[in-house]
XYZ file of C-alpha atoms in Angstrom:
394
model
C 112.887 85.873 119.369
C 112.066 85.874 115.433
C 111.887 89.497 113.806
C 108.350 90.472 112.088
C 108.115 90.659 108.655
C 107.200 94.197 107.507
C 103.205 94.324 106.149
C 103.212 94.759 102.425
C 100.100 94.944 100.224
C 99.497 92.973 98.057
C 101.433 89.764 100.215
C 104.799 88.788 98.589
C 104.893 85.430 96.742
C 107.783 84.634 99.079
C 109.078 86.208 101.964
C 111.813 85.284 104.553
C 113.561 86.545 107.107
C 116.840 86.674 107.698
C 119.464 87.488 111.015
C 120.678 90.860 110.955
C 120.272 94.538 109.773
C 121.080 96.945 107.599
C 120.980 100.615 108.380
C 119.474 103.231 105.492
C 120.156 107.212 105.986
C 119.626 109.804 103.846
C 123.608 109.793 102.752
C 122.990 106.281 101.592
C 123.151 106.645 97.355
C 121.134 104.519 95.251
C 123.051 102.409 92.151
C 120.912 102.055 88.923
C 121.454 101.169 85.603
C 119.803 103.905 82.894
C 117.213 101.144 82.156
C 115.433 101.502 85.865
C 115.985 104.982 86.419
C 112.288 105.526 87.386
C 113.161 103.057 90.240
C 115.709 105.030 91.394
C 114.075 108.260 91.191
C 111.109 107.230 92.986
C 113.694 106.049 95.643
C 115.712 108.765 96.368
C 112.896 110.922 96.199
C 111.423 109.157 99.052
C 115.229 108.873 100.963
C 115.743 112.555 99.630
C 118.731 111.717 98.284
C 120.410 111.151 95.171
C 120.577 108.500 92.442
C 124.009 107.600 91.763
C 125.187 105.735 88.565
C 128.775 104.484 90.261
C 128.478 103.542 93.597
C 125.877 103.027 96.219
C 124.288 100.413 99.082
C 121.010 100.442 97.287
C 121.582 98.795 93.829
C 119.204 98.031 91.420
C 120.328 95.168 89.207
C 119.522 93.535 85.774
C 118.108 89.452 85.769
C 116.990 88.289 82.505
C 116.393 85.400 83.878
C 113.057 86.495 86.152
C 109.378 86.807 84.635
C 108.258 90.707 83.467
C 107.044 92.766 86.461
C 108.741 90.468 88.924
C 111.741 90.901 91.104
C 113.964 90.021 93.581
C 114.923 92.071 96.975
C 117.528 90.975 98.959
C 118.746 92.982 101.995
C 121.772 91.775 104.272
C 124.062 93.426 106.884
C 126.093 94.442 103.420
C 123.507 96.499 101.529
C 120.324 95.922 99.710
C 119.810 94.992 95.854
C 116.888 94.587 93.814
C 116.998 92.368 90.948
C 114.676 92.785 87.842
C 114.195 91.822 84.184
C 111.912 95.110 83.256
C 111.577 98.677 84.751
C 108.139 97.696 86.088
C 110.056 94.515 88.184
C 112.377 97.336 89.347
C 110.173 100.077 90.128
C 108.039 97.522 92.156
C 111.625 96.462 94.395
C 111.461 100.321 95.224
C 108.159 100.383 96.244
C 108.512 97.502 98.175
C 111.634 98.797 99.807
C 110.031 102.370 100.287
C 106.947 100.303 102.372
C 109.644 98.362 104.569
C 111.406 101.994 105.269
C 107.716 103.692 106.148
C 107.657 100.950 109.007
C 110.974 100.248 110.217
C 112.883 101.611 113.357
C 113.678 105.056 112.875
C 115.025 108.507 114.344
C 116.768 111.316 112.989
C 116.890 110.408 109.675
C 118.281 106.794 110.039
C 116.455 103.525 109.691
C 117.255 100.212 110.589
C 115.679 97.266 108.288
C 115.552 93.764 108.948
C 117.621 91.362 106.423
C 115.504 89.308 104.400
C 114.908 87.826 101.252
C 111.684 88.684 99.080
C 110.687 87.648 96.008
C 107.536 88.393 94.289
C 105.515 89.319 91.200
C 101.664 90.311 90.100
C 99.355 87.975 89.959
C 97.246 90.048 87.365
C 98.235 92.079 84.347
C 95.955 94.455 84.521
C 95.451 96.033 88.526
C 93.452 99.079 88.094
C 91.432 102.087 89.932
C 89.028 104.257 88.748
C 88.445 108.003 89.090
C 84.592 109.515 87.779
C 85.493 112.970 87.205
C 82.616 114.198 85.449
C 80.328 113.928 87.970
C 82.871 115.368 90.710
C 86.058 117.374 89.827
C 89.040 116.579 91.946
C 92.043 118.532 89.973
C 95.718 117.943 89.504
C 97.138 117.202 93.036
C 94.105 115.207 94.098
C 94.769 112.694 90.795
C 98.476 113.279 91.558
C 97.851 111.920 95.430
C 95.770 109.049 93.762
C 98.317 107.865 91.509
C 100.697 108.039 94.442
C 98.737 105.452 96.619
C 98.307 103.371 93.590
C 101.781 102.646 93.287
C 102.358 101.892 96.714
C 99.618 99.408 95.830
C 101.488 98.076 92.527
C 98.278 99.314 90.812
C 99.366 100.248 86.650
C 96.174 100.876 85.065
C 94.110 104.300 86.220
C 90.643 104.111 84.452
C 90.203 108.567 84.206
C 86.114 108.960 83.486
C 86.137 112.335 81.860
C 83.206 112.812 80.713
C 79.280 111.468 81.647
C 75.750 113.590 81.528
C 77.173 115.722 83.865
C 80.242 117.184 82.415
C 82.750 117.269 79.871
C 86.256 117.657 81.559
C 89.300 118.031 78.733
C 89.780 121.114 77.180
C 89.033 121.183 73.672
C 90.168 123.582 71.059
C 88.176 121.614 68.034
C 85.028 121.733 70.344
C 85.165 124.900 72.234
C 81.471 124.956 73.138
C 82.328 121.329 75.247
C 84.362 123.487 77.811
C 81.599 126.748 77.088
C 79.100 124.984 77.975
C 79.737 121.002 78.349
C 82.185 121.731 81.039
C 79.369 123.674 83.311
C 76.028 122.476 85.328
C 74.215 124.967 87.612
C 74.864 122.830 90.758
C 77.787 121.472 92.176
C 75.493 118.980 94.317
C 73.807 116.470 92.574
C 70.343 115.491 93.033
C 68.891 111.710 92.782
C 69.777 108.617 94.229
C 67.809 109.234 97.307
C 69.297 106.494 99.339
C 72.813 107.718 99.068
C 71.434 111.692 99.879
C 69.925 110.211 103.392
C 73.174 108.638 103.838
C 75.329 111.204 103.280
C 72.731 114.273 104.413
C 74.125 115.773 101.126
C 70.949 117.188 99.186
C 71.348 118.446 95.522
C 72.129 122.336 95.394
C 75.409 124.978 95.632
C 76.964 126.972 93.221
C 77.654 126.852 89.418
C 79.991 123.996 88.851
C 82.616 125.109 85.704
C 85.240 122.690 85.744
C 88.146 120.896 82.978
C 91.179 120.085 82.796
C 93.555 122.028 80.094
C 95.517 120.187 77.883
C 98.602 120.824 79.410
C 97.293 119.551 83.150
C 96.658 116.609 81.189
C 100.010 115.966 79.886
C 101.568 116.819 83.093
C 98.919 114.584 85.235
C 99.942 111.478 81.999
C 103.808 111.981 82.633
C 103.248 111.891 86.360
C 101.669 108.547 85.783
C 104.344 107.443 83.858
C 107.081 107.875 86.312
C 104.841 105.235 88.697
C 104.855 103.047 85.669
C 100.808 103.543 85.442
C 99.369 104.039 82.403
C 96.586 106.248 81.722
C 93.073 104.900 80.154
C 90.565 107.822 79.420
C 86.967 107.261 78.758
C 84.749 109.302 76.855
C 81.151 107.631 77.392
C 79.260 107.160 74.202
C 76.555 107.139 72.559
C 74.763 106.869 75.936
C 75.710 109.425 78.896
C 76.050 111.828 76.525
C 73.404 114.847 77.638
C 76.508 117.297 78.343
C 77.910 116.923 75.018
C 73.882 117.499 73.457
C 74.022 120.343 75.467
C 76.574 121.976 73.610
C 75.824 120.409 70.289
C 71.677 119.141 70.242
C 72.203 118.811 66.334
C 73.957 115.556 67.104
C 70.739 113.901 68.839
C 67.560 112.590 67.404
C 65.033 114.544 69.079
C 67.367 117.827 68.456
C 66.119 119.615 71.325
C 67.201 121.551 74.250
C 69.355 120.029 76.863
C 70.908 121.206 80.091
C 74.243 119.635 81.470
C 72.756 116.911 83.762
C 72.164 117.793 87.643
C 71.009 113.936 88.806
C 72.239 111.023 89.463
C 70.667 108.175 87.169
C 70.254 107.368 83.718
C 68.381 109.338 81.113
C 66.904 108.594 77.778
C 68.764 110.877 75.952
C 71.652 109.770 73.248
C 73.449 110.163 70.184
C 71.668 109.925 67.191
C 73.558 106.665 65.463
C 71.716 107.054 62.241
C 72.947 110.855 61.020
C 76.880 110.875 59.399
C 77.600 114.218 61.402
C 77.787 112.356 64.554
C 80.282 110.199 63.436
C 82.379 113.136 61.751
C 82.406 114.575 65.271
C 82.974 111.605 67.193
C 86.019 111.249 64.907
C 87.342 114.667 65.271
C 86.755 114.665 68.830
C 88.415 111.392 69.125
C 91.512 112.625 67.607
C 91.959 115.461 69.703
C 91.747 113.266 72.680
C 93.852 110.584 71.955
C 96.405 112.958 71.359
C 96.931 113.557 74.786
C 97.151 109.855 75.957
C 99.604 107.352 75.034
C 98.579 104.335 76.453
C 97.344 102.125 73.689
C 93.946 101.482 74.878
C 91.001 103.921 74.927
C 87.493 103.643 76.601
C 84.526 104.040 74.454
C 82.049 104.057 77.402
C 78.755 102.084 75.841
C 76.896 101.592 79.367
C 73.299 102.072 79.950
C 72.414 103.030 76.588
C 69.061 100.707 76.745
C 66.582 104.047 77.399
C 68.570 105.395 74.614
C 67.687 102.421 71.866
C 63.844 102.812 71.892
C 64.220 106.538 70.942
C 66.305 104.992 68.088
C 63.686 102.380 67.899
C 60.346 104.541 67.839
C 60.737 108.230 67.774
C 63.863 108.919 65.202
C 62.948 108.455 61.628
C 67.111 108.705 60.908
C 67.848 105.710 63.132
C 64.842 103.980 61.394
C 66.334 104.510 58.221
C 69.743 103.342 59.345
C 68.016 100.113 60.835
C 66.345 99.459 57.591
C 69.149 99.956 55.320
C 71.342 97.807 58.160
C 68.846 94.810 58.004
C 68.474 95.370 61.464
C 65.904 95.472 64.011
C 66.445 96.340 67.504
C 68.848 99.252 69.050
C 70.875 96.791 70.666
C 71.935 96.149 66.848
C 72.548 99.715 65.928
C 74.812 100.338 69.203
C 76.819 97.425 67.866
C 76.845 99.171 64.698
C 77.649 101.932 66.446
C 80.486 100.741 68.390
C 82.493 99.202 65.218
C 82.475 101.999 63.794
C 84.033 103.986 66.492
C 86.128 100.993 66.891
C 87.558 101.335 63.543
C 88.046 105.130 64.536
C 90.435 104.009 67.559
C 92.329 101.890 65.049
C 93.082 104.599 62.922
C 94.716 106.520 65.991
C 96.513 103.353 67.138
C 94.395 102.327 70.119
C 92.289 99.671 71.209
C 88.767 99.589 72.704
C 87.696 98.531 76.142
C 83.682 99.052 76.347
C 81.512 98.088 79.397
C 79.876 94.941 79.277
C 75.980 95.875 78.907
C 76.789 98.375 76.125
C 78.432 94.766 74.060
C 76.039 93.223 71.661
C 76.515 89.633 69.833
C 77.380 91.614 66.795
C 80.171 93.614 68.113
C 83.907 93.423 66.819
C 85.485 90.437 69.160
C 88.290 92.608 69.122
C 86.796 95.173 71.637
C 87.313 93.952 74.743
C 84.643 94.210 77.373
C 84.690 95.929 80.563
C 82.542 94.508 83.355
C 80.957 96.345 86.202
C 78.285 94.017 86.625
C 79.126 90.566 86.755
C 76.115 89.225 84.932
C 77.586 87.785 81.524
C 74.964 87.225 78.599
C 74.400 83.571 76.983
C 75.932 84.670 73.842
C 79.136 85.477 75.664
C 79.297 81.945 76.965
C 79.197 80.111 73.682
C 82.867 78.171 73.068
C 83.979 79.879 70.301
C 83.513 83.554 71.502
C 87.316 84.797 71.927
C 86.321 88.278 73.733
C 88.413 89.505 76.484
C 87.291 91.044 79.604
C 88.351 92.873 82.492
C 87.293 93.362 85.468
C 86.285 96.110 88.195
């Protein structure tokens, strides 16, 4: 009778079951070179054993012939070896072995694994998950649990949405009102989206909602993600979805009105003033502060659902109208491209590469800004043969 394969998601490229078994216990040591220490710690933490640099029955070897992020996992009656050319590949081999151990026949701290040969590598370079904490704050433990689950699926990018109309969730020493005002809203439970309310039975209301991450908590989460070979991409949504920011700093708006952190789902017309220099000075200082917390090279500037605000720029804001006249442009879409390009230059100076939601990208947006699809609708101009823009899809 043939031995069943273990269930592994994603499905490995090659998986062959062989005769025999190998027994793993809490005394099974793990041997790994310093370059693969993440993989060794990840596996030994699960086994509750030690990472041994001198001997062991589970061995991590370097094989320069393997492609980036690929690994080979071999289980024989004599032991277990994981081979990889880089840190990520070794880590994914450790993840696969952990998943197999979770499914293996076990009792009293002893697990019996079927012998096999596995060769695997990810099909896509970007394998991401997203968490929106502007609308609902989860906290450090929940984020770590999410990262743990992402690691089991070999996902490598965590898109962290930390600013929107409904709240700003990052400690700011540069702009303290972003916490005193922007991190707080009147109600926990948001209104709007009536269909979702009917399905869930949840209605707007609840107590005051006041949450944000301290900088040390963010650093803790970033380090934790790094231990799981996951890069964090923060998102500060600009120039729309900024009601929470405008509640604290209304002088950054076109209409200079009074704003409250939004307690509804949906889209508002409120937007940063793209015509005044004070807006760009604020954004640059804010990005400088935030980028220091996140070492990964990509930064998400949002940019989505700003079209309602374009009407304010075009028809109600004399400062934006004057800026458009100076630039020789006529539409809010083109003014957003100007805004995006200036923010992109700020991020470049900070050593970052920009990502933006696809509906915020216009024909005059810098081509080195990566587009991020949240709706699968491609503008005709993007289909031009000479457009070299990169896109990712969620």
